[in-house]
Amino acid sequence: MKSTPFFVLAFLISSFINAFAIEDPKTLSIGSAAPSFSLPGTDGKTYTLGSFEKAKVLVIVFTCNHCPTAQAYEDRLIKLAEDYRDKSVGVVAISPNDPKAIRLNELDYTDLNDSFEEMKIRAAQKKFNFPYLYDGETQAVSKAYGPVATPHVFIFDEKRKLRYQGRIDNVEKPTKTPTSFDTRDAIESLINNRAPAVETTKVFGCSIKWSEKENWLEKAKEEWAKEPVMVKDIDVNGIRELLKNDSKKLRMINVWATWCGPCVREFPDFITIHRMYRGRDFEFISISADDPLKKDKVIEFLKKQQASGSNYHYTAEDKYHLIEAIDPKWPGALPYTLIVEPGGKIVYAKQGPIDPAEIKKIIVDHPLIGRYF
C-alpha cells in the first residue's frame, strides 16, 4: 500500500485547521448604515440607536475595562464627550468582550474584569459622562460593527451612515501629546457639514474577546494544574530577608495556617491575584504558621489550591518571634497580609481577611505596576 505524500498530508491538516479557525467579524465599511442595538447601560437604563436620535453626529466607541490601551484613553473620551455635549454630538461606549473568554493573565493591567457588574464599578470610579453599554452576553451588536481592538471608534452622520472608523488619536500614553487627532477631526468635519479628510485608520489595542475563545480558559486551567507546588522551610532570619525585599518587585506576603478558617477561605483570592499579576513586577509569597510537624498538611492544602508561587513553612515553635519578624505592629491574629515595596517599605498591612478588590486596585495603581504600557 502506497503511503500518502507529505505535502498531501500537510494540505489536509491545513484545510482541517482552517475549517475550524475562528475568524473575527468583518469591520463595518464606510457608508454603511449604523446597525441597530438595544443594550443595558451601567446606569440602569437600556439604550437603542433611537436613544441618540437628536444627535447630528453619533460616536460609538468599542472599549472595555481591562485593556491598558482602553484605560489610557478613558480621560480623553470623557473630555471628548464634555467638549461636544452642546454641539449635537452623541457619545456612547460599548464593551464587546465576553468576560468568560478572558484569561487571568490578560487582566495584568487592571483591577477589574469585563463583567457587567464591574463595568458599573469602573463607570462610577471614572464618572463617565456617556452611556457605557454591555454587549458581552451575546456580542451580536459587536459582531455587526466588527471592532478590531479596544478602543475602536465608529462615527456616524445625521443619517446614521458611517463616515469614519478607526483610532481616537495616534498616541496611546496619556502623558504624551498626539500629533493626529483623527476622531476629533472627523467630528469637526461632520458638524460643519464636511466630509472627513480621513475616513479610516488602523487601530491599536487589545483584541476583542469573542465568546468562541472561551476554551482558552480551560487550557489555562490545565496549564496551572501542571505547575509544580513547592514549600520551603523558613526561620526568623529568612523572614527578615523577605521583608527587606531586595528584589525589584512589589511583594505581597500572606501569613496563614490550615487551621485558620478565614485563611483557608480567602486563599483562592491570593491565587487569583498571583495569576493576574505574576507576569509583571509582582510576586506573591505565602508563609504557613502551622506547627512544624504539620508540613505534610500544608503541602496537601497548597497543592489543592495549585499554589505555584513562593511558599514557606515557619519551622520554629515560638510564633511570637514570627510575629515580631513579620511586623512589630501586628497584634498576632491570622491571617495577616503585607505588601512590601523594593527596599522594604510596607505600603499595606492588614490583620484579618483582605478585600480582593481593594488589593487589586492597590497593586495596579502602584507606580511599579501601573495601568498603561
PDB file of N, CA, C and O in Angstrom, residues 214-243:
ATOM      1  N   GLU A 214     -13.583  31.029  24.611  1.00  0.00           N
ATOM      2  CA  GLU A 214     -13.744  30.591  25.985  1.00  0.00           C
ATOM      3  C   GLU A 214     -12.905  29.354  26.297  1.00  0.00           C
ATOM      4  O   GLU A 214     -12.542  29.114  27.448  1.00  0.00           O
ATOM      5  N   ASN A 215     -12.588  28.553  25.279  1.00  0.00           N
ATOM      6  CA  ASN A 215     -11.785  27.357  25.532  1.00  0.00           C
ATOM      7  C   ASN A 215     -10.368  27.704  25.985  1.00  0.00           C
ATOM      8  O   ASN A 215      -9.662  26.875  26.543  1.00  0.00           O
ATOM      9  N   TRP A 216      -9.950  28.960  25.779  1.00  0.00           N
ATOM     10  CA  TRP A 216      -8.640  29.392  26.271  1.00  0.00           C
ATOM     11  C   TRP A 216      -8.566  29.271  27.787  1.00  0.00           C
ATOM     12  O   TRP A 216      -7.514  28.972  28.353  1.00  0.00           O
ATOM     13  N   LEU A 217      -9.695  29.525  28.460  1.00  0.00           N
ATOM     14  CA  LEU A 217      -9.709  29.441  29.918  1.00  0.00           C
ATOM     15  C   LEU A 217      -9.496  28.009  30.389  1.00  0.00           C
ATOM     16  O   LEU A 217      -8.809  27.769  31.376  1.00  0.00           O
ATOM     17  N   GLU A 218     -10.103  27.074  29.666  1.00  0.00           N
ATOM     18  CA  GLU A 218      -9.914  25.666  30.021  1.00  0.00           C
ATOM     19  C   GLU A 218      -8.457  25.256  29.828  1.00  0.00           C
ATOM     20  O   GLU A 218      -7.900  24.514  30.646  1.00  0.00           O
ATOM     21  N   LYS A 219      -7.845  25.754  28.769  1.00  0.00           N
ATOM     22  CA  LYS A 219      -6.431  25.453  28.540  1.00  0.00           C
ATOM     23  C   LYS A 219      -5.568  26.049  29.644  1.00  0.00           C
ATOM     24  O   LYS A 219      -4.593  25.440  30.093  1.00  0.00           O
ATOM     25  N   ALA A 220      -5.936  27.248  30.092  1.00  0.00           N
ATOM     26  CA  ALA A 220      -5.193  27.899  31.174  1.00  0.00           C
ATOM     27  C   ALA A 220      -5.286  27.065  32.450  1.00  0.00           C
ATOM     28  O   ALA A 220      -4.286  26.875  33.152  1.00  0.00           O
ATOM     29  N   LYS A 221      -6.485  26.566  32.747  1.00  0.00           N
ATOM     30  CA  LYS A 221      -6.666  25.742  33.945  1.00  0.00           C
ATOM     31  C   LYS A 221      -5.820  24.468  33.877  1.00  0.00           C
ATOM     32  O   LYS A 221      -5.254  24.029  34.880  1.00  0.00           O
ATOM     33  N   GLU A 222      -5.743  23.916  32.692  1.00  0.00           N
ATOM     34  CA  GLU A 222      -4.917  22.716  32.514  1.00  0.00           C
ATOM     35  C   GLU A 222      -3.438  23.030  32.742  1.00  0.00           C
ATOM     36  O   GLU A 222      -2.707  22.247  33.350  1.00  0.00           O
ATOM     37  N   GLU A 223      -3.010  24.197  32.258  1.00  0.00           N
ATOM     38  CA  GLU A 223      -1.619  24.616  32.435  1.00  0.00           C
ATOM     39  C   GLU A 223      -1.302  24.866  33.909  1.00  0.00           C
ATOM     40  O   GLU A 223      -0.262  24.458  34.416  1.00  0.00           O
ATOM     41  N   TRP A 224      -2.209  25.550  34.608  1.00  0.00           N
ATOM     42  CA  TRP A 224      -1.988  25.836  36.031  1.00  0.00           C
ATOM     43  C   TRP A 224      -1.896  24.545  36.844  1.00  0.00           C
ATOM     44  O   TRP A 224      -1.092  24.441  37.767  1.00  0.00           O
ATOM     45  N   ALA A 225      -2.735  23.577  36.484  1.00  0.00           N
ATOM     46  CA  ALA A 225      -2.753  22.315  37.226  1.00  0.00           C
ATOM     47  C   ALA A 225      -1.432  21.562  37.104  1.00  0.00           C
ATOM     48  O   ALA A 225      -1.086  20.755  37.978  1.00  0.00           O
ATOM     49  N   LYS A 226      -0.687  21.820  36.044  1.00  0.00           N
ATOM     50  CA  LYS A 226       0.597  21.131  35.825  1.00  0.00           C
ATOM     51  C   LYS A 226       1.778  21.819  36.508  1.00  0.00           C
ATOM     52  O   LYS A 226       2.866  21.248  36.586  1.00  0.00           O
ATOM     53  N   GLU A 227       1.573  23.039  36.989  1.00  0.00           N
ATOM     54  CA  GLU A 227       2.678  23.771  37.595  1.00  0.00           C
ATOM     55  C   GLU A 227       3.054  23.157  38.947  1.00  0.00           C
ATOM     56  O   GLU A 227       2.165  22.827  39.744  1.00  0.00           O
ATOM     57  N   PRO A 228       4.345  23.007  39.222  1.00  0.00           N
ATOM     58  CA  PRO A 228       4.767  22.394  40.490  1.00  0.00           C
ATOM     59  C   PRO A 228       4.455  23.280  41.692  1.00  0.00           C
ATOM     60  O   PRO A 228       4.505  24.502  41.603  1.00  0.00           O
ATOM     61  N   VAL A 229       4.111  22.647  42.780  1.00  0.00           N
ATOM     62  CA  VAL A 229       3.853  23.349  44.044  1.00  0.00           C
ATOM     63  C   VAL A 229       4.903  22.908  45.056  1.00  0.00           C
ATOM     64  O   VAL A 229       5.029  21.714  45.349  1.00  0.00           O
ATOM     65  N   MET A 230       5.674  23.855  45.555  1.00  0.00           N
ATOM     66  CA  MET A 230       6.749  23.535  46.483  1.00  0.00           C
ATOM     67  C   MET A 230       6.655  24.387  47.740  1.00  0.00           C
ATOM     68  O   MET A 230       6.151  25.511  47.702  1.00  0.00           O
ATOM     69  N   VAL A 231       7.150  23.844  48.842  1.00  0.00           N
ATOM     70  CA  VAL A 231       7.159  24.550  50.121  1.00  0.00           C
ATOM     71  C   VAL A 231       8.559  24.474  50.715  1.00  0.00           C
ATOM     72  O   VAL A 231       9.123  23.388  50.830  1.00  0.00           O
ATOM     73  N   LYS A 232       9.098  25.610  51.078  1.00  0.00           N
ATOM     74  CA  LYS A 232      10.422  25.666  51.702  1.00  0.00           C
ATOM     75  C   LYS A 232      10.287  26.034  53.170  1.00  0.00           C
ATOM     76  O   LYS A 232       9.369  26.758  53.560  1.00  0.00           O
ATOM     77  N   ASP A 233      11.231  25.540  53.975  1.00  0.00           N
ATOM     78  CA  ASP A 233      11.267  25.930  55.377  1.00  0.00           C
ATOM     79  C   ASP A 233      11.832  27.340  55.491  1.00  0.00           C
ATOM     80  O   ASP A 233      12.666  27.762  54.677  1.00  0.00           O
ATOM     81  N   ILE A 234      11.375  28.056  56.520  1.00  0.00           N
ATOM     82  CA  ILE A 234      11.887  29.396  56.735  1.00  0.00           C
ATOM     83  C   ILE A 234      11.942  29.678  58.244  1.00  0.00           C
ATOM     84  O   ILE A 234      11.096  29.196  59.007  1.00  0.00           O
ATOM     85  N   ASP A 235      12.961  30.419  58.657  1.00  0.00           N
ATOM     86  CA  ASP A 235      13.081  30.811  60.055  1.00  0.00           C
ATOM     87  C   ASP A 235      12.970  32.332  60.155  1.00  0.00           C
ATOM     88  O   ASP A 235      12.686  33.017  59.163  1.00  0.00           O
ATOM     89  N   VAL A 236      13.221  32.863  61.339  1.00  0.00           N
ATOM     90  CA  VAL A 236      13.092  34.302  61.566  1.00  0.00           C
ATOM     91  C   VAL A 236      14.020  35.093  60.664  1.00  0.00           C
ATOM     92  O   VAL A 236      13.622  36.116  60.083  1.00  0.00           O
ATOM     93  N   ASN A 237      15.241  34.645  60.508  1.00  0.00           N
ATOM     94  CA  ASN A 237      16.199  35.361  59.655  1.00  0.00           C
ATOM     95  C   ASN A 237      15.740  35.373  58.206  1.00  0.00           C
ATOM     96  O   ASN A 237      15.876  36.387  57.497  1.00  0.00           O
ATOM     97  N   GLY A 238      15.182  34.254  57.758  1.00  0.00           N
ATOM     98  CA  GLY A 238      14.678  34.188  56.388  1.00  0.00           C
ATOM     99  C   GLY A 238      13.513  35.138  56.175  1.00  0.00           C
ATOM    100  O   GLY A 238      13.403  35.785  55.125  1.00  0.00           O
ATOM    101  N   ILE A 239      12.651  35.238  57.188  1.00  0.00           N
ATOM    102  CA  ILE A 239      11.512  36.159  57.096  1.00  0.00           C
ATOM    103  C   ILE A 239      11.997  37.601  57.029  1.00  0.00           C
ATOM    104  O   ILE A 239      11.488  38.414  56.242  1.00  0.00           O
ATOM    105  N   ARG A 240      12.981  37.925  57.844  1.00  0.00           N
ATOM    106  CA  ARG A 240      13.518  39.287  57.814  1.00  0.00           C
ATOM    107  C   ARG A 240      14.099  39.631  56.445  1.00  0.00           C
ATOM    108  O   ARG A 240      13.978  40.774  55.973  1.00  0.00           O
ATOM    109  N   GLU A 241      14.713  38.654  55.809  1.00  0.00           N
ATOM    110  CA  GLU A 241      15.256  38.876  54.461  1.00  0.00           C
ATOM    111  C   GLU A 241      14.128  39.128  53.464  1.00  0.00           C
ATOM    112  O   GLU A 241      14.244  39.990  52.583  1.00  0.00           O
ATOM    113  N   LEU A 242      13.024  38.380  53.606  1.00  0.00           N
ATOM    114  CA  LEU A 242      11.875  38.600  52.723  1.00  0.00           C
ATOM    115  C   LEU A 242      11.336  40.013  52.887  1.00  0.00           C
ATOM    116  O   LEU A 242      10.965  40.666  51.911  1.00  0.00           O
ATOM    117  N   LEU A 243      11.289  40.476  54.128  1.00  0.00           N
ATOM    118  CA  LEU A 243      10.751  41.820  54.400  1.00  0.00           C
ATOM    119  C   LEU A 243      11.669  42.925  53.893  1.00  0.00           C
ATOM    120  O   LEU A 243      11.212  44.033  53.611  1.00  0.00           O
TER     121      LEU A 243
END
